[in-house]
Coordinates of C-alpha atoms in Angstrom, one line a residue:
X1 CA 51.9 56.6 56.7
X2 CA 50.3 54.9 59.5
X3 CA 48.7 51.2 59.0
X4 CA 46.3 50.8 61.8
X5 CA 43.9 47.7 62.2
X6 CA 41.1 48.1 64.7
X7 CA 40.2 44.7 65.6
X8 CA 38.6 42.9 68.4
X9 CA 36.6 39.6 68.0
X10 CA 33.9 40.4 70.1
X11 CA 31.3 41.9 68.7
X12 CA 29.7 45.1 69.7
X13 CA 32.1 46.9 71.1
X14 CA 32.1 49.9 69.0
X15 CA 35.0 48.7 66.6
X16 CA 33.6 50.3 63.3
X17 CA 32.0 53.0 65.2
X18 CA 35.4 54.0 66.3
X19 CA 36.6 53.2 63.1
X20 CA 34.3 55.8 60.9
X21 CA 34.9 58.4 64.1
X22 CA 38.2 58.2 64.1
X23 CA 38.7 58.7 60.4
X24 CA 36.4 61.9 60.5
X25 CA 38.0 63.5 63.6
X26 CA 41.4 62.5 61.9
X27 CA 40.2 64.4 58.7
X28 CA 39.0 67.3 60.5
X29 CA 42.5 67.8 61.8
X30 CA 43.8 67.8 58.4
X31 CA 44.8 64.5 57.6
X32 CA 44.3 62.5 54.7
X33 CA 42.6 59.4 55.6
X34 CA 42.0 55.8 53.6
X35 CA 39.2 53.5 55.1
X36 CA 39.2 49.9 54.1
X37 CA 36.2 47.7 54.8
X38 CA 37.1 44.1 55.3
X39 CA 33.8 43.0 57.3
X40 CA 31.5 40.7 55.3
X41 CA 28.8 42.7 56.9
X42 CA 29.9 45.8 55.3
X43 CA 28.9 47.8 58.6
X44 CA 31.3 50.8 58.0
X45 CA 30.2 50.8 54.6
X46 CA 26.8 51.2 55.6
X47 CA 28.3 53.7 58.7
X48 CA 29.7 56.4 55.8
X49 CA 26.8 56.5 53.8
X50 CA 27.6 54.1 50.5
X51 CA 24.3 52.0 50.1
X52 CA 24.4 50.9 46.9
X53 CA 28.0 48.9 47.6
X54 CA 26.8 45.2 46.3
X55 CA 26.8 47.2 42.6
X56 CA 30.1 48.5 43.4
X57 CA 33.6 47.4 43.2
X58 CA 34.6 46.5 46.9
X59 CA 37.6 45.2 48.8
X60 CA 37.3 41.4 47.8
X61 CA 38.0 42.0 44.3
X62 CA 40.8 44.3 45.3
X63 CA 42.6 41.9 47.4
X64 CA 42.0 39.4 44.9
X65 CA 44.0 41.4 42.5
X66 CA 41.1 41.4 39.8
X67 CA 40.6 44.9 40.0
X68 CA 43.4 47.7 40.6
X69 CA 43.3 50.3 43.4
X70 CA 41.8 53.5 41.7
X71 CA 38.7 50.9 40.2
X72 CA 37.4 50.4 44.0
X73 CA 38.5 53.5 46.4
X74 CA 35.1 55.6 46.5
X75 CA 35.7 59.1 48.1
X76 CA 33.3 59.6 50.3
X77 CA 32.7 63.4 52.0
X78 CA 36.1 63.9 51.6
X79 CA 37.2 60.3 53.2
X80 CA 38.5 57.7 50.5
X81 CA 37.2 54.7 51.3
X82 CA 37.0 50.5 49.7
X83 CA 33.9 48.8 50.7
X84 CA 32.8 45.8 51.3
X85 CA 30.8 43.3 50.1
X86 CA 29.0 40.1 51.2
X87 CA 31.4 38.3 48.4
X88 CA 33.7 38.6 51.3
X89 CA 31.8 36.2 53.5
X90 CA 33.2 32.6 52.2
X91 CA 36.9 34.7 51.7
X92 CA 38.2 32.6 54.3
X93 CA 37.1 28.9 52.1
X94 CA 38.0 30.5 48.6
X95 CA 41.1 32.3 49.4
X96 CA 42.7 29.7 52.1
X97 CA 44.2 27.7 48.6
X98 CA 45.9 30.5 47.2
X99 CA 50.1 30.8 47.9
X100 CA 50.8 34.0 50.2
X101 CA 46.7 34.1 51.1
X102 CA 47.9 35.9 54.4
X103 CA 49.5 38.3 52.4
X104 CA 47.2 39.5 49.4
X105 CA 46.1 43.0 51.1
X106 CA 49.8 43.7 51.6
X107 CA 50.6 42.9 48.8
X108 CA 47.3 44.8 46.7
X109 CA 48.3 47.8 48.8
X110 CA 51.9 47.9 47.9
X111 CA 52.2 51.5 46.0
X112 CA 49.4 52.9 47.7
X113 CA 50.9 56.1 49.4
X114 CA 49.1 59.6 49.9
X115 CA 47.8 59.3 52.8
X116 CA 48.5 60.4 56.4
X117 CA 46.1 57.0 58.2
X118 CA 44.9 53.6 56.2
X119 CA 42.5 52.3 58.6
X120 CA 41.2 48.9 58.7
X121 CA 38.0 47.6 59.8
X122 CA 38.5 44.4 60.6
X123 CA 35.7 41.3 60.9
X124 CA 34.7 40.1 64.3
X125 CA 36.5 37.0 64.0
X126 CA 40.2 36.1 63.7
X127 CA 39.8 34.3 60.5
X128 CA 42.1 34.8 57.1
X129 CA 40.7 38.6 56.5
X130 CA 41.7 39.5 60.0
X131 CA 45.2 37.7 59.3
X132 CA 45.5 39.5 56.1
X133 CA 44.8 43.0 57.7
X134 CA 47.4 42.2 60.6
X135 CA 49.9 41.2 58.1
X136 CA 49.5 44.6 56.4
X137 CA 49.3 46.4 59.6
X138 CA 52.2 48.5 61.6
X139 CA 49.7 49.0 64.5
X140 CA 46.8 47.5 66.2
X141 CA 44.0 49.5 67.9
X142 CA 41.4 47.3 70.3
X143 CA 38.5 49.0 71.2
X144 CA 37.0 47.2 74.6
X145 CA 34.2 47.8 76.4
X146 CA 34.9 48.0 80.2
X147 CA 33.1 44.9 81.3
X148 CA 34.7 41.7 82.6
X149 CA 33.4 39.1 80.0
X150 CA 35.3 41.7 77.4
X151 CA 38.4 41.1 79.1
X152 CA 38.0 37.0 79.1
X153 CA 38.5 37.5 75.1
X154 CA 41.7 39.4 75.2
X155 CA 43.5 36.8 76.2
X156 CA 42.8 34.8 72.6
X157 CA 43.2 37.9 70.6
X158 CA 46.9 38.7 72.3
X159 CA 47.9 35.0 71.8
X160 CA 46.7 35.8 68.4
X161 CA 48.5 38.6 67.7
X162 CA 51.6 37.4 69.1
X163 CA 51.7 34.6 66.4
X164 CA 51.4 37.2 63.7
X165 CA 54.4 38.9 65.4
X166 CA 56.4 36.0 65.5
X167 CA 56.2 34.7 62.2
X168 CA 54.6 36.8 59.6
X169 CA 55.0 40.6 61.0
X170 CA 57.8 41.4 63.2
X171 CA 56.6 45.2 63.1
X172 CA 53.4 44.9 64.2
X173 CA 52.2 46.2 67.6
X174 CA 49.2 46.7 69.8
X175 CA 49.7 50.6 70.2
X176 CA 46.3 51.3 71.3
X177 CA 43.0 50.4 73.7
X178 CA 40.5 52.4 73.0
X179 CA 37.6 51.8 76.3
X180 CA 34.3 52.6 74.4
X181 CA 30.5 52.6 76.2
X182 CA 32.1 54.1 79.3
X183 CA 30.1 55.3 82.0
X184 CA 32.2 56.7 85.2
X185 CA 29.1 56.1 87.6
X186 CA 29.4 52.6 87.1
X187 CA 31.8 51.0 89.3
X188 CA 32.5 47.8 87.4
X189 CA 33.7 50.2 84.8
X190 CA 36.1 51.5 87.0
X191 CA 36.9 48.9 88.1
X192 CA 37.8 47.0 84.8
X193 CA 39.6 50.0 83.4
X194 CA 42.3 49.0 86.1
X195 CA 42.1 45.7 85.9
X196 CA 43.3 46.4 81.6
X197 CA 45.9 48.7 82.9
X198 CA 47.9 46.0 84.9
X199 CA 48.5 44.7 81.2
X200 CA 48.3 47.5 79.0
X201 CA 49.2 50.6 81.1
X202 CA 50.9 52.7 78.1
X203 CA 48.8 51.5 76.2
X204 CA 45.5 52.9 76.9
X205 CA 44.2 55.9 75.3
X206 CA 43.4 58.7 78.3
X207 CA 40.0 59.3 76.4
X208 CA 37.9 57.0 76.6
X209 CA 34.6 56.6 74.6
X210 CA 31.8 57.7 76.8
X211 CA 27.6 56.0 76.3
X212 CA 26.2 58.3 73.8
X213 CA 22.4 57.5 71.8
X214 CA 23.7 59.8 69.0
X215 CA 26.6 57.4 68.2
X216 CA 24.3 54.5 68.2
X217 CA 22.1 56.7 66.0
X218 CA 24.5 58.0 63.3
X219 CA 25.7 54.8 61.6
X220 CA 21.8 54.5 60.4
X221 CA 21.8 57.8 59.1
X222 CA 24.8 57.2 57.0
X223 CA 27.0 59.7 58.6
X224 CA 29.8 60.3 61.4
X225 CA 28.9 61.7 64.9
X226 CA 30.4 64.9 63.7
X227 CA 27.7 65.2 60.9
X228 CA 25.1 63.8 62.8
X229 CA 25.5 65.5 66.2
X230 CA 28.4 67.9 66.3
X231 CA 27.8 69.1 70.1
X232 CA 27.6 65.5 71.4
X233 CA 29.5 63.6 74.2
X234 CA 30.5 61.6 71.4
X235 CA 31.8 64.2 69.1
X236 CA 33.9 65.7 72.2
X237 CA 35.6 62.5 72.4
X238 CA 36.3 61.1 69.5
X239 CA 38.1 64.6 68.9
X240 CA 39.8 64.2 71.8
X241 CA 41.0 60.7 71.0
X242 CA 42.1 61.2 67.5
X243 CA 43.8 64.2 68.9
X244 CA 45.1 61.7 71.5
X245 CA 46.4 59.3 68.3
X246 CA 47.9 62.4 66.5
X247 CA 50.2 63.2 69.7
X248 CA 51.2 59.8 70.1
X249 CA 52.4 58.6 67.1
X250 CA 53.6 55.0 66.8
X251 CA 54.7 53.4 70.2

């Protein structure tokens, strides 16, 4: 079973919309495929088509260890996913006095087997849920855009990520960048792509993510690009990657 966190701090870079892709391309292939939601803004909640999610059980209680795993998974066209709620939002304040707080979603996940992928959707910020989904985590995917004031941010979340390493998860690793909102005609793309591979050369996924409307569009409509817009640039290659993270396995 593969623990995967898709995280980057930055906003808008297409970290849930990878997230919900990847999970449906994933499925497609066969896989059985766990979706966590720990974003207070309950984005990929929204992205898989749960609207009613403030009435439902969601990850917060979960981690909390108020309520047990089978009271908040959802399955969700043929994806099992826990979703979020804005109870989430002061998390940081209301769990930061609890012993072990950087551990709670290992520790509510401990048992939890069945599954192929849990993916986590982590917050844009590198705050305690972040910590906790790291801490759980055997692998890290960073989706980037291929722009230079995307790059000035890595440096934070490595630094980040090497603290988790050192002291809290010694099995953790980055394993994959994902380049989303790619567009090969523009040459600071290009150009940044190589600039990322001085660092991360193994690293980066061969597919990237190229500019699509319909993946911008399908998040609104409750549904994954392959529901939305099967034929799509999109659809190709968020196949492709997932096919990509199947072949690859852990680094």
């Amino acid at each position: 079973m593969r623990v995967i966190s898709v995280t980057n701090h930055k906003g808008g870079v297409g970290k849930t919309t990878s997230t919900v892709n990847i999970a449906a391309a994933l499925n497609m292939l066969g896989k059985k495929i766990l979706l966590i939601d720990l974003d207070p803004q309950a984005q990929l909640t929204y992205s898989v088509g749960i609207k009613d999610h403030e009435q439902r059980n969601s990850i917060y209680e979960f981690i909390k260890g108020d309520l047990k795993f089978n009271e908040v998974v959802i399955n969700q066209d043929n994806i099992d996913v826990i979703p979020s709620s804005l109870n989430l939002s002061g998390a940081d304040i209301e769990l930061s006095s609890i012993a072990g707080r950087e551990r709670l979603l290992s520790h509510a996940l401990n048992g939890v087997d069945g599954y192929d992928f849990i993916l986590l959707d982590c917050p844009p910020s590198l705050g305690l849920l972040t910590l906790n989904a790291l801490t759980a985590s055997k692998e890290i995917f960073i989706p980037i855009q291929p722009e230079f004031l995307a790059l000035q941010g890595m440096s934070k979340l490595i630094r980040f990520v090497d603290v988790v390493i050192e002291r809290l998860n010694k099995d953790l690793q980055i394993t994959g960048i994902i380049i989303t909102r790619y567009n090969k005609r523009r040459k600071l793309n290009n150009e940044v792509i190589e600039k990322i591979k001085e660092y991360f050369e193994n690293k980066i996924f061969k597919t990237p993510i190229r500019e699509n409307i319909s993946l911008a569009e399908a998040p609104s409509f409750g549904q994954s690009i392959f529901q939305y817009n099967a034929k799509s640039h999109g659809a190709e290659d968020y196949l492709n990657l997932s096919k990509e993270i199947m072949e690859r396995g852990e680094i």
